[in-house]
């Protein structure tokens, strides 16, 4: 059976990807690599866990050897907003971290999953239905490391015949772990304020349209791509994937259908400039053609599901039907 090490397992995606993979590959075959501290509760504790610092080769290598790992899913990343506060750290974690994983993959012949982001795109990229191959001039350190990461990962695919795969995720909306340090985080935070009946101050302008995806579709994109027939893949990494796009105002209005008292005001901060540099919608036809990508969730269905899940988590009642 395949043995998978998930690096950065305690983040927004890892918290849900690890249990998802454990259902497919077996509990003991998916190792949750945590950093810096082991969580005290939650689903990750239901299987093997190991301290892994992606910036230290020895740290990753010892987990690979200890668990006889075949595949590494490297989710460790400093996102766009935090990356602008500490670009040096973003370089270390995102770039040096990926390089470490690729070098170990070369040595131990491991398969790798590594996500990129719509942050690779910049102000000179066409904003509507942004194609797979477009002008790519990111203005954030996060976007720069993601694009450089795509290039180096693809280099390892063709130079060393390695199996490295990955998507370009848009903003991910999820109900388990909160995202940390991204520009699209508002689209998760607002649900907690809405369910608790608190007013929410959004740090983006109300008309800032961005592409997004719901976590069940993000998880599906990982597994579908990793299971895809290798002979059909040309790009391997950095596949545009998307589900829907919306503005903060549209999200506010959709939530207000179920929570009529919701109050939102808008005070754009430094994240506005980042959001303004990104696409408004994404063309994911290459992913559809090469490995059959197709999202299941619509914007409206996602909002209902999020409200139910967040209400349950916070011990509140909500009626969405
Ligand atoms: C961020 O906002 O930085 C991330 C992303 C779009 O990659 N959610």
PDB file of C-alpha atoms and ligand atoms in Angstrom:
ATOM      1  CA  UNK A   1       0.000   0.000   0.000  1.00  0.00           C
ATOM      2  CA  UNK A   2       1.143   3.536  -0.802  1.00  0.00           C
ATOM      3  CA  UNK A   3       2.609   5.419   2.175  1.00  0.00           C
ATOM      4  CA  UNK A   4       2.069   9.149   2.119  1.00  0.00           C
ATOM      5  CA  UNK A   5       3.753  11.909   4.111  1.00  0.00           C
ATOM      6  CA  UNK A   6       1.715  15.126   4.247  1.00  0.00           C
ATOM      7  CA  UNK A   7       3.957  18.084   5.117  1.00  0.00           C
ATOM      8  CA  UNK A   8       2.173  21.099   6.570  1.00  0.00           C
ATOM      9  CA  UNK A   9      -0.668  18.840   7.722  1.00  0.00           C
ATOM     10  CA  UNK A  10      -2.008  21.163  10.410  1.00  0.00           C
ATOM     11  CA  UNK A  11      -2.976  23.958   7.994  1.00  0.00           C
ATOM     12  CA  UNK A  12      -6.301  24.708   6.311  1.00  0.00           C
ATOM     13  CA  UNK A  13      -5.970  21.998   3.638  1.00  0.00           C
ATOM     14  CA  UNK A  14      -3.951  19.404   5.574  1.00  0.00           C
ATOM     15  CA  UNK A  15      -6.493  19.258   8.395  1.00  0.00           C
ATOM     16  CA  UNK A  16      -9.039  17.903   5.911  1.00  0.00           C
ATOM     17  CA  UNK A  17      -6.758  16.244   3.366  1.00  0.00           C
ATOM     18  CA  UNK A  18      -5.147  13.884   5.898  1.00  0.00           C
ATOM     19  CA  UNK A  19      -8.468  12.291   7.028  1.00  0.00           C
ATOM     20  CA  UNK A  20      -9.615  12.208   3.392  1.00  0.00           C
ATOM     21  CA  UNK A  21      -6.463  10.353   2.303  1.00  0.00           C
ATOM     22  CA  UNK A  22      -6.624   8.038   5.327  1.00  0.00           C
ATOM     23  CA  UNK A  23     -10.072   6.875   4.192  1.00  0.00           C
ATOM     24  CA  UNK A  24      -8.598   5.955   0.802  1.00  0.00           C
ATOM     25  CA  UNK A  25      -5.157   4.628   1.727  1.00  0.00           C
ATOM     26  CA  UNK A  26      -5.680   3.403   5.303  1.00  0.00           C
ATOM     27  CA  UNK A  27      -5.150   5.207   8.596  1.00  0.00           C
ATOM     28  CA  UNK A  28      -1.581   4.042   9.188  1.00  0.00           C
ATOM     29  CA  UNK A  29      -0.427   4.832   5.642  1.00  0.00           C
ATOM     30  CA  UNK A  30      -0.880   8.597   5.842  1.00  0.00           C
ATOM     31  CA  UNK A  31       1.581  10.398   8.104  1.00  0.00           C
ATOM     32  CA  UNK A  32       0.625  13.906   9.216  1.00  0.00           C
ATOM     33  CA  UNK A  33       3.755  16.056   9.260  1.00  0.00           C
ATOM     34  CA  UNK A  34       3.175  18.808  11.816  1.00  0.00           C
ATOM     35  CA  UNK A  35       5.109  21.998  12.514  1.00  0.00           C
ATOM     36  CA  UNK A  36       5.913  23.647  14.893  1.00  0.00           C
ATOM     37  CA  UNK A  37       3.817  21.961  17.629  1.00  0.00           C
ATOM     38  CA  UNK A  38       1.776  18.780  17.701  1.00  0.00           C
ATOM     39  CA  UNK A  39      -1.942  19.545  17.889  1.00  0.00           C
ATOM     40  CA  UNK A  40      -3.588  18.375  21.110  1.00  0.00           C
ATOM     41  CA  UNK A  41      -6.882  17.362  19.557  1.00  0.00           C
ATOM     42  CA  UNK A  42      -8.551  16.794  16.203  1.00  0.00           C
ATOM     43  CA  UNK A  43      -8.665  14.114  13.495  1.00  0.00           C
ATOM     44  CA  UNK A  44      -4.937  14.205  12.698  1.00  0.00           C
ATOM     45  CA  UNK A  45      -4.249  12.420  16.000  1.00  0.00           C
ATOM     46  CA  UNK A  46      -6.154   9.375  14.759  1.00  0.00           C
ATOM     47  CA  UNK A  47      -3.130   8.181  12.746  1.00  0.00           C
ATOM     48  CA  UNK A  48       0.666   8.589  12.656  1.00  0.00           C
ATOM     49  CA  UNK A  49       2.103  12.075  13.189  1.00  0.00           C
ATOM     50  CA  UNK A  50       5.659  13.306  12.868  1.00  0.00           C
ATOM     51  CA  UNK A  51       7.418  16.630  13.386  1.00  0.00           C
ATOM     52  CA  UNK A  52       8.593  17.857   9.958  1.00  0.00           C
ATOM     53  CA  UNK A  53      10.295  21.186   9.264  1.00  0.00           C
ATOM     54  CA  UNK A  54      10.180  21.580   5.477  1.00  0.00           C
ATOM     55  CA  UNK A  55      13.125  23.995   5.515  1.00  0.00           C
ATOM     56  CA  UNK A  56      15.402  21.241   6.940  1.00  0.00           C
ATOM     57  CA  UNK A  57      16.302  18.360   4.617  1.00  0.00           C
ATOM     58  CA  UNK A  58      17.235  16.080   7.548  1.00  0.00           C
ATOM     59  CA  UNK A  59      13.864  16.622   9.157  1.00  0.00           C
ATOM     60  CA  UNK A  60      11.963  15.525   6.018  1.00  0.00           C
ATOM     61  CA  UNK A  61      14.411  12.710   5.299  1.00  0.00           C
ATOM     62  CA  UNK A  62      14.083  11.166   8.735  1.00  0.00           C
ATOM     63  CA  UNK A  63      10.267  10.969   8.358  1.00  0.00           C
ATOM     64  CA  UNK A  64      10.657   9.455   4.869  1.00  0.00           C
ATOM     65  CA  UNK A  65      12.987   6.756   6.207  1.00  0.00           C
ATOM     66  CA  UNK A  66      11.080   6.080   9.421  1.00  0.00           C
ATOM     67  CA  UNK A  67       7.779   5.430   7.618  1.00  0.00           C
ATOM     68  CA  UNK A  68       9.124   4.083   4.336  1.00  0.00           C
ATOM     69  CA  UNK A  69       7.309   6.836   2.466  1.00  0.00           C
ATOM     70  CA  UNK A  70       6.446   6.575  -1.283  1.00  0.00           C
ATOM     71  CA  UNK A  71       4.654   9.899  -1.799  1.00  0.00           C
ATOM     72  CA  UNK A  72       5.068  13.374  -0.310  1.00  0.00           C
ATOM     73  CA  UNK A  73       2.247  15.934  -0.349  1.00  0.00           C
ATOM     74  CA  UNK A  74       3.932  19.225   0.445  1.00  0.00           C
ATOM     75  CA  UNK A  75       1.361  21.720   1.727  1.00  0.00           C
ATOM     76  CA  UNK A  76       3.739  23.833   3.830  1.00  0.00           C
ATOM     77  CA  UNK A  77       3.423  27.453   2.681  1.00  0.00           C
ATOM     78  CA  UNK A  78       3.488  31.061   3.783  1.00  0.00           C
ATOM     79  CA  UNK A  79       0.455  32.608   2.059  1.00  0.00           C
ATOM     80  CA  UNK A  80       0.139  35.924   0.252  1.00  0.00           C
ATOM     81  CA  UNK A  81      -0.610  38.354   3.078  1.00  0.00           C
ATOM     82  CA  UNK A  82       1.850  36.913   5.612  1.00  0.00           C
ATOM     83  CA  UNK A  83       4.397  36.606   2.816  1.00  0.00           C
ATOM     84  CA  UNK A  84       4.258  40.371   2.238  1.00  0.00           C
ATOM     85  CA  UNK A  85       4.984  40.941   5.935  1.00  0.00           C
ATOM     86  CA  UNK A  86       7.906  38.512   5.880  1.00  0.00           C
ATOM     87  CA  UNK A  87       9.094  37.834   2.301  1.00  0.00           C
ATOM     88  CA  UNK A  88      12.321  36.179   3.492  1.00  0.00           C
ATOM     89  CA  UNK A  89      10.373  33.593   5.478  1.00  0.00           C
ATOM     90  CA  UNK A  90       8.070  33.034   2.486  1.00  0.00           C
ATOM     91  CA  UNK A  91      11.119  32.299   0.315  1.00  0.00           C
ATOM     92  CA  UNK A  92      12.533  29.842   2.876  1.00  0.00           C
ATOM     93  CA  UNK A  93       9.335  27.889   3.424  1.00  0.00           C
ATOM     94  CA  UNK A  94       7.878  27.992  -0.088  1.00  0.00           C
ATOM     95  CA  UNK A  95      10.999  27.792  -2.240  1.00  0.00           C
ATOM     96  CA  UNK A  96      13.699  26.145  -0.134  1.00  0.00           C
ATOM     97  CA  UNK A  97      11.027  23.819   1.255  1.00  0.00           C
ATOM     98  CA  UNK A  98       9.940  22.702  -2.207  1.00  0.00           C
ATOM     99  CA  UNK A  99      13.543  22.300  -3.367  1.00  0.00           C
ATOM    100  CA  UNK A 100      14.256  20.070  -0.346  1.00  0.00           C
ATOM    101  CA  UNK A 101      11.248  17.901  -1.154  1.00  0.00           C
ATOM    102  CA  UNK A 102      12.197  17.626  -4.834  1.00  0.00           C
ATOM    103  CA  UNK A 103      15.778  16.673  -4.045  1.00  0.00           C
ATOM    104  CA  UNK A 104      14.627  13.947  -1.648  1.00  0.00           C
ATOM    105  CA  UNK A 105      12.074  12.797  -4.228  1.00  0.00           C
ATOM    106  CA  UNK A 106      14.910  12.472  -6.743  1.00  0.00           C
ATOM    107  CA  UNK A 107      17.046  10.475  -4.300  1.00  0.00           C
ATOM    108  CA  UNK A 108      14.292   8.176  -2.960  1.00  0.00           C
ATOM    109  CA  UNK A 109      12.174   8.122  -6.183  1.00  0.00           C
ATOM    110  CA  UNK A 110       9.069   9.512  -4.484  1.00  0.00           C
ATOM    111  CA  UNK A 111       5.893  10.820  -6.093  1.00  0.00           C
ATOM    112  CA  UNK A 112       5.073  14.394  -5.067  1.00  0.00           C
ATOM    113  CA  UNK A 113       1.931  16.530  -4.824  1.00  0.00           C
ATOM    114  CA  UNK A 114       2.554  20.267  -4.476  1.00  0.00           C
ATOM    115  CA  UNK A 115      -0.103  22.962  -4.900  1.00  0.00           C
ATOM    116  CA  UNK A 116       0.465  26.261  -6.643  1.00  0.00           C
ATOM    117  CA  UNK A 117      -2.025  29.141  -6.588  1.00  0.00           C
ATOM    118  CA  UNK A 118      -3.817  31.766  -8.664  1.00  0.00           C
ATOM    119  CA  UNK A 119      -1.306  34.080  -6.930  1.00  0.00           C
ATOM    120  CA  UNK A 120       1.120  33.256  -9.765  1.00  0.00           C
ATOM    121  CA  UNK A 121      -0.874  35.734 -11.858  1.00  0.00           C
ATOM    122  CA  UNK A 122      -0.236  39.464 -11.659  1.00  0.00           C
ATOM    123  CA  UNK A 123      -1.651  42.774 -12.857  1.00  0.00           C
ATOM    124  CA  UNK A 124      -0.598  42.172 -16.473  1.00  0.00           C
ATOM    125  CA  UNK A 125      -2.535  38.887 -16.731  1.00  0.00           C
ATOM    126  CA  UNK A 126      -5.973  38.921 -18.425  1.00  0.00           C
ATOM    127  CA  UNK A 127      -8.464  38.908 -15.543  1.00  0.00           C
ATOM    128  CA  UNK A 128     -11.497  37.170 -16.997  1.00  0.00           C
ATOM    129  CA  UNK A 129     -11.326  33.433 -17.677  1.00  0.00           C
ATOM    130  CA  UNK A 130      -7.572  33.618 -17.170  1.00  0.00           C
ATOM    131  CA  UNK A 131      -6.045  30.950 -19.409  1.00  0.00           C
ATOM    132  CA  UNK A 132      -3.580  28.293 -18.316  1.00  0.00           C
ATOM    133  CA  UNK A 133      -0.825  29.924 -20.325  1.00  0.00           C
ATOM    134  CA  UNK A 134      -0.914  33.679 -19.803  1.00  0.00           C
ATOM    135  CA  UNK A 135       1.443  36.533 -19.029  1.00  0.00           C
ATOM    136  CA  UNK A 136       2.692  35.673 -15.549  1.00  0.00           C
ATOM    137  CA  UNK A 137       4.212  38.538 -13.545  1.00  0.00           C
ATOM    138  CA  UNK A 138       3.247  38.093  -9.878  1.00  0.00           C
ATOM    139  CA  UNK A 139       3.762  41.005  -7.474  1.00  0.00           C
ATOM    140  CA  UNK A 140       3.804  39.094  -4.177  1.00  0.00           C
ATOM    141  CA  UNK A 141       6.605  36.931  -2.789  1.00  0.00           C
ATOM    142  CA  UNK A 142       4.031  34.145  -2.407  1.00  0.00           C
ATOM    143  CA  UNK A 143       3.134  34.373  -6.107  1.00  0.00           C
ATOM    144  CA  UNK A 144       6.798  34.529  -7.121  1.00  0.00           C
ATOM    145  CA  UNK A 145       7.646  31.397  -5.111  1.00  0.00           C
ATOM    146  CA  UNK A 146       4.609  29.587  -6.493  1.00  0.00           C
ATOM    147  CA  UNK A 147       5.516  30.351 -10.096  1.00  0.00           C
ATOM    148  CA  UNK A 148       9.210  29.586  -9.607  1.00  0.00           C
ATOM    149  CA  UNK A 149       8.045  26.416  -7.829  1.00  0.00           C
ATOM    150  CA  UNK A 150       5.980  25.365 -10.838  1.00  0.00           C
ATOM    151  CA  UNK A 151       8.996  25.804 -13.100  1.00  0.00           C
ATOM    152  CA  UNK A 152      11.413  23.898 -10.878  1.00  0.00           C
ATOM    153  CA  UNK A 153       8.888  21.109 -10.200  1.00  0.00           C
ATOM    154  CA  UNK A 154       8.270  20.662 -13.939  1.00  0.00           C
ATOM    155  CA  UNK A 155      12.035  20.694 -14.485  1.00  0.00           C
ATOM    156  CA  UNK A 156      12.355  17.692 -12.117  1.00  0.00           C
ATOM    157  CA  UNK A 157       9.556  15.902 -13.983  1.00  0.00           C
ATOM    158  CA  UNK A 158      11.301  16.122 -17.323  1.00  0.00           C
ATOM    159  CA  UNK A 159      14.964  16.165 -16.255  1.00  0.00           C
ATOM    160  CA  UNK A 160      14.782  13.337 -13.695  1.00  0.00           C
ATOM    161  CA  UNK A 161      11.620  11.545 -14.838  1.00  0.00           C
ATOM    162  CA  UNK A 162       9.975  12.265 -11.492  1.00  0.00           C
ATOM    163  CA  UNK A 163       6.230  12.104 -10.946  1.00  0.00           C
ATOM    164  CA  UNK A 164       5.446  15.545  -9.475  1.00  0.00           C
ATOM    165  CA  UNK A 165       1.878  16.857  -9.809  1.00  0.00           C
ATOM    166  CA  UNK A 166      -0.040  19.906  -8.681  1.00  0.00           C
ATOM    167  CA  UNK A 167      -2.848  22.375  -9.252  1.00  0.00           C
ATOM    168  CA  UNK A 168      -3.185  26.151  -9.031  1.00  0.00           C
ATOM    169  CA  UNK A 169      -5.802  26.574  -6.332  1.00  0.00           C
ATOM    170  CA  UNK A 170      -7.992  29.665  -6.102  1.00  0.00           C
ATOM    171  CA  UNK A 171      -9.130  30.813  -2.618  1.00  0.00           C
ATOM    172  CA  UNK A 172     -10.275  27.774  -0.622  1.00  0.00           C
ATOM    173  CA  UNK A 173     -13.406  27.955   1.533  1.00  0.00           C
ATOM    174  CA  UNK A 174     -13.544  25.437   4.358  1.00  0.00           C
ATOM    175  CA  UNK A 175     -15.242  24.745   7.678  1.00  0.00           C
ATOM    176  CA  UNK A 176     -12.603  22.871   9.707  1.00  0.00           C
ATOM    177  CA  UNK A 177      -9.316  24.782  10.134  1.00  0.00           C
ATOM    178  CA  UNK A 178      -9.184  28.517   9.498  1.00  0.00           C
ATOM    179  CA  UNK A 179      -6.922  29.657   6.676  1.00  0.00           C
ATOM    180  CA  UNK A 180      -3.959  31.660   7.891  1.00  0.00           C
ATOM    181  CA  UNK A 181      -2.388  34.665   6.258  1.00  0.00           C
ATOM    182  CA  UNK A 182      -4.063  34.676   2.851  1.00  0.00           C
ATOM    183  CA  UNK A 183      -5.861  37.385   0.891  1.00  0.00           C
ATOM    184  CA  UNK A 184      -8.972  35.238   0.394  1.00  0.00           C
ATOM    185  CA  UNK A 185      -9.380  34.442   4.141  1.00  0.00           C
ATOM    186  CA  UNK A 186     -12.325  36.858   4.480  1.00  0.00           C
ATOM    187  CA  UNK A 187     -14.506  34.351   2.609  1.00  0.00           C
ATOM    188  CA  UNK A 188     -14.133  31.914   5.525  1.00  0.00           C
ATOM    189  CA  UNK A 189     -14.033  34.408   8.441  1.00  0.00           C
ATOM    190  CA  UNK A 190     -17.341  36.024   7.471  1.00  0.00           C
ATOM    191  CA  UNK A 191     -19.235  32.776   8.161  1.00  0.00           C
ATOM    192  CA  UNK A 192     -18.081  32.697  11.805  1.00  0.00           C
ATOM    193  CA  UNK A 193     -19.172  36.315  12.358  1.00  0.00           C
ATOM    194  CA  UNK A 194     -22.488  35.714  10.586  1.00  0.00           C
ATOM    195  CA  UNK A 195     -23.346  32.602  12.621  1.00  0.00           C
ATOM    196  CA  UNK A 196     -22.343  34.289  15.896  1.00  0.00           C
ATOM    197  CA  UNK A 197     -24.460  37.329  15.027  1.00  0.00           C
ATOM    198  CA  UNK A 198     -21.450  39.685  15.075  1.00  0.00           C
ATOM    199  CA  UNK A 199     -20.807  42.493  12.572  1.00  0.00           C
ATOM    200  CA  UNK A 200     -17.987  41.746  10.142  1.00  0.00           C
ATOM    201  CA  UNK A 201     -15.455  44.211   8.757  1.00  0.00           C
ATOM    202  CA  UNK A 202     -14.148  43.018   5.400  1.00  0.00           C
ATOM    203  CA  UNK A 203     -10.610  44.080   4.446  1.00  0.00           C
ATOM    204  CA  UNK A 204     -11.412  43.986   0.697  1.00  0.00           C
ATOM    205  CA  UNK A 205     -13.651  46.316  -1.326  1.00  0.00           C
ATOM    206  CA  UNK A 206     -17.166  44.983  -1.795  1.00  0.00           C
ATOM    207  CA  UNK A 207     -16.754  44.590  -5.575  1.00  0.00           C
ATOM    208  CA  UNK A 208     -13.514  42.552  -5.454  1.00  0.00           C
ATOM    209  CA  UNK A 209     -14.310  39.477  -7.505  1.00  0.00           C
ATOM    210  CA  UNK A 210     -12.019  36.475  -6.963  1.00  0.00           C
ATOM    211  CA  UNK A 211     -12.080  32.812  -8.017  1.00  0.00           C
ATOM    212  CA  UNK A 212     -12.806  30.359  -5.189  1.00  0.00           C
ATOM    213  CA  UNK A 213     -13.313  26.657  -4.546  1.00  0.00           C
ATOM    214  CA  UNK A 214     -15.043  24.711  -1.761  1.00  0.00           C
ATOM    215  CA  UNK A 215     -12.873  22.300   0.225  1.00  0.00           C
ATOM    216  CA  UNK A 216     -14.587  19.075  -0.961  1.00  0.00           C
ATOM    217  CA  UNK A 217     -13.705  20.072  -4.535  1.00  0.00           C
ATOM    218  CA  UNK A 218     -10.154  21.059  -3.529  1.00  0.00           C
ATOM    219  CA  UNK A 219      -9.675  17.603  -1.959  1.00  0.00           C
ATOM    220  CA  UNK A 220     -11.141  15.961  -5.045  1.00  0.00           C
ATOM    221  CA  UNK A 221      -8.689  17.873  -7.238  1.00  0.00           C
ATOM    222  CA  UNK A 222      -5.760  16.379  -5.295  1.00  0.00           C
ATOM    223  CA  UNK A 223      -6.914  12.784  -5.493  1.00  0.00           C
ATOM    224  CA  UNK A 224      -8.161  12.972  -9.103  1.00  0.00           C
ATOM    225  CA  UNK A 225      -4.862  14.444 -10.267  1.00  0.00           C
ATOM    226  CA  UNK A 226      -2.715  11.997  -8.285  1.00  0.00           C
ATOM    227  CA  UNK A 227      -4.745   9.050  -9.657  1.00  0.00           C
ATOM    228  CA  UNK A 228      -4.748  10.329 -13.250  1.00  0.00           C
ATOM    229  CA  UNK A 229      -3.080   8.293 -16.004  1.00  0.00           C
ATOM    230  CA  UNK A 230       0.487   9.617 -16.219  1.00  0.00           C
ATOM    231  CA  UNK A 231       0.657   9.151 -19.979  1.00  0.00           C
ATOM    232  CA  UNK A 232      -2.155  11.712 -20.408  1.00  0.00           C
ATOM    233  CA  UNK A 233      -0.343  14.466 -18.467  1.00  0.00           C
ATOM    234  CA  UNK A 234       1.823  17.070 -20.140  1.00  0.00           C
ATOM    235  CA  UNK A 235       1.836  19.932 -17.685  1.00  0.00           C
ATOM    236  CA  UNK A 236       2.058  17.868 -14.438  1.00  0.00           C
ATOM    237  CA  UNK A 237       2.110  20.943 -12.144  1.00  0.00           C
ATOM    238  CA  UNK A 238       0.272  24.243 -11.945  1.00  0.00           C
ATOM    239  CA  UNK A 239      -3.070  23.195 -13.469  1.00  0.00           C
ATOM    240  CA  UNK A 240      -5.654  25.988 -13.305  1.00  0.00           C
ATOM    241  CA  UNK A 241      -8.680  24.676 -11.376  1.00  0.00           C
ATOM    242  CA  UNK A 242     -11.729  26.653 -10.371  1.00  0.00           C
ATOM    243  CA  UNK A 243     -15.322  26.295  -9.279  1.00  0.00           C
ATOM    244  CA  UNK A 244     -16.961  29.742  -8.997  1.00  0.00           C
ATOM    245  CA  UNK A 245     -16.168  33.433  -8.483  1.00  0.00           C
ATOM    246  CA  UNK A 246     -17.863  35.997  -6.241  1.00  0.00           C
ATOM    247  CA  UNK A 247     -17.373  39.387  -4.616  1.00  0.00           C
ATOM    248  CA  UNK A 248     -17.568  40.081  -0.861  1.00  0.00           C
ATOM    249  CA  UNK A 249     -20.903  41.823  -1.491  1.00  0.00           C
ATOM    250  CA  UNK A 250     -22.329  38.797  -3.308  1.00  0.00           C
ATOM    251  CA  UNK A 251     -21.213  36.564  -0.442  1.00  0.00           C
ATOM    252  CA  UNK A 252     -22.745  38.947   2.102  1.00  0.00           C
ATOM    253  CA  UNK A 253     -26.049  38.898   0.177  1.00  0.00           C
ATOM    254  CA  UNK A 254     -26.086  35.126  -0.159  1.00  0.00           C
ATOM    255  CA  UNK A 255     -25.456  34.644   3.591  1.00  0.00           C
ATOM    256  CA  UNK A 256     -28.100  37.267   4.381  1.00  0.00           C
ATOM    257  CA  UNK A 257     -30.738  35.011   2.760  1.00  0.00           C
ATOM    258  CA  UNK A 258     -30.342  32.802   5.862  1.00  0.00           C
ATOM    259  CA  UNK A 259     -29.099  35.364   8.411  1.00  0.00           C
ATOM    260  CA  UNK A 260     -31.059  38.536   7.607  1.00  0.00           C
ATOM    261  CA  UNK A 261     -29.443  40.584  10.423  1.00  0.00           C
ATOM    262  CA  UNK A 262     -25.894  40.180   9.120  1.00  0.00           C
ATOM    263  CA  UNK A 263     -23.988  43.478   9.115  1.00  0.00           C
ATOM    264  CA  UNK A 264     -20.873  43.942   7.001  1.00  0.00           C
ATOM    265  CA  UNK A 265     -18.754  46.999   6.410  1.00  0.00           C
ATOM    266  CA  UNK A 266     -15.767  47.390   4.117  1.00  0.00           C
ATOM    267  CA  UNK A 267     -12.351  48.785   5.098  1.00  0.00           C
ATOM    268  CA  UNK A 268      -9.808  47.781   2.472  1.00  0.00           C
ATOM    269  CA  UNK A 269      -6.234  47.339   3.726  1.00  0.00           C
ATOM    270  CA  UNK A 270      -2.941  46.271   2.089  1.00  0.00           C
ATOM    271  CA  UNK A 271      -4.564  43.040   0.894  1.00  0.00           C
ATOM    272  CA  UNK A 272      -6.691  44.999  -1.604  1.00  0.00           C
ATOM    273  CA  UNK A 273      -3.646  45.564  -3.819  1.00  0.00           C
ATOM    274  CA  UNK A 274      -2.891  41.844  -3.809  1.00  0.00           C
ATOM    275  CA  UNK A 275      -6.496  40.932  -4.656  1.00  0.00           C
ATOM    276  CA  UNK A 276      -6.576  43.549  -7.430  1.00  0.00           C
ATOM    277  CA  UNK A 277      -3.568  41.874  -9.046  1.00  0.00           C
ATOM    278  CA  UNK A 278      -5.299  38.461  -9.279  1.00  0.00           C
ATOM    279  CA  UNK A 279      -7.762  37.067 -11.843  1.00  0.00           C
ATOM    280  CA  UNK A 280     -11.523  37.436 -11.428  1.00  0.00           C
ATOM    281  CA  UNK A 281     -12.234  34.070 -13.013  1.00  0.00           C
ATOM    282  CA  UNK A 282     -10.219  31.111 -14.260  1.00  0.00           C
ATOM    283  CA  UNK A 283     -10.235  28.963 -17.389  1.00  0.00           C
ATOM    284  CA  UNK A 284      -9.489  25.423 -16.236  1.00  0.00           C
ATOM    285  CA  UNK A 285      -9.979  23.666 -19.566  1.00  0.00           C
ATOM    286  CA  UNK A 286      -6.456  22.166 -19.607  1.00  0.00           C
ATOM    287  CA  UNK A 287      -7.142  20.344 -16.294  1.00  0.00           C
ATOM    288  CA  UNK A 288     -10.501  19.217 -17.688  1.00  0.00           C
ATOM    289  CA  UNK A 289      -8.870  17.850 -20.830  1.00  0.00           C
ATOM    290  CA  UNK A 290      -5.761  16.225 -19.328  1.00  0.00           C
ATOM    291  CA  UNK A 291      -7.257  14.575 -16.233  1.00  0.00           C
ATOM    292  CA  UNK A 292     -10.994  15.119 -16.295  1.00  0.00           C
ATOM    293  CA  UNK A 293     -11.248  17.879 -13.659  1.00  0.00           C
ATOM    294  CA  UNK A 294     -14.794  19.001 -12.846  1.00  0.00           C
ATOM    295  CA  UNK A 295     -16.000  20.703  -9.656  1.00  0.00           C
ATOM    296  CA  UNK A 296     -19.193  19.517  -7.929  1.00  0.00           C
ATOM    297  CA  UNK A 297     -20.043  22.541  -5.778  1.00  0.00           C
ATOM    298  CA  UNK A 298     -21.844  25.745  -6.759  1.00  0.00           C
ATOM    299  CA  UNK A 299     -21.552  29.031  -4.871  1.00  0.00           C
ATOM    300  CA  UNK A 300     -25.115  28.768  -3.496  1.00  0.00           C
ATOM    301  CA  UNK A 301     -24.715  25.161  -2.314  1.00  0.00           C
ATOM    302  CA  UNK A 302     -21.364  26.005  -0.690  1.00  0.00           C
ATOM    303  CA  UNK A 303     -22.875  28.891   1.321  1.00  0.00           C
ATOM    304  CA  UNK A 304     -25.676  26.690   2.690  1.00  0.00           C
ATOM    305  CA  UNK A 305     -23.295  23.874   3.584  1.00  0.00           C
ATOM    306  CA  UNK A 306     -20.800  26.235   5.253  1.00  0.00           C
ATOM    307  CA  UNK A 307     -23.542  27.806   7.376  1.00  0.00           C
ATOM    308  CA  UNK A 308     -24.744  24.395   8.566  1.00  0.00           C
ATOM    309  CA  UNK A 309     -21.209  23.212   9.368  1.00  0.00           C
ATOM    310  CA  UNK A 310     -20.065  26.395  11.119  1.00  0.00           C
ATOM    311  CA  UNK A 311     -23.315  26.555  13.120  1.00  0.00           C
ATOM    312  CA  UNK A 312     -22.804  22.956  14.254  1.00  0.00           C
ATOM    313  CA  UNK A 313     -19.203  23.716  15.191  1.00  0.00           C
ATOM    314  CA  UNK A 314     -20.209  26.776  17.242  1.00  0.00           C
ATOM    315  CA  UNK A 315     -23.190  25.011  18.846  1.00  0.00           C
ATOM    316  CA  UNK A 316     -25.731  27.329  17.160  1.00  0.00           C
ATOM    317  CA  UNK A 317     -28.910  26.547  15.276  1.00  0.00           C
ATOM    318  CA  UNK A 318     -29.542  27.582  11.704  1.00  0.00           C
ATOM    319  CA  UNK A 319     -32.251  26.764   9.147  1.00  0.00           C
ATOM    320  CA  UNK A 320     -31.210  26.821   5.519  1.00  0.00           C
ATOM    321  CA  UNK A 321     -34.165  25.035   3.882  1.00  0.00           C
TER     322      UNK A 321
HETATM  323  C1  LIG B   1      -4.095  33.414  -0.471  1.00  0.00           C
HETATM  324  O1  LIG B   1      -5.066  34.177  -0.384  1.00  0.00           O
HETATM  325  O2  LIG B   1      -2.921  33.773  -0.324  1.00  0.00           O
HETATM  326  C2  LIG B   1      -4.366  31.964  -0.822  1.00  0.00           C
HETATM  327  C3  LIG B   1      -4.262  31.704  -2.279  1.00  0.00           C
HETATM  328  C4  LIG B   1      -5.227  32.296  -3.217  1.00  0.00           C
HETATM  329  O3  LIG B   1      -3.393  30.999  -2.699  1.00  0.00           O
HETATM  330  N1  LIG B   1      -5.657  31.579  -0.349  1.00  0.00           N
END
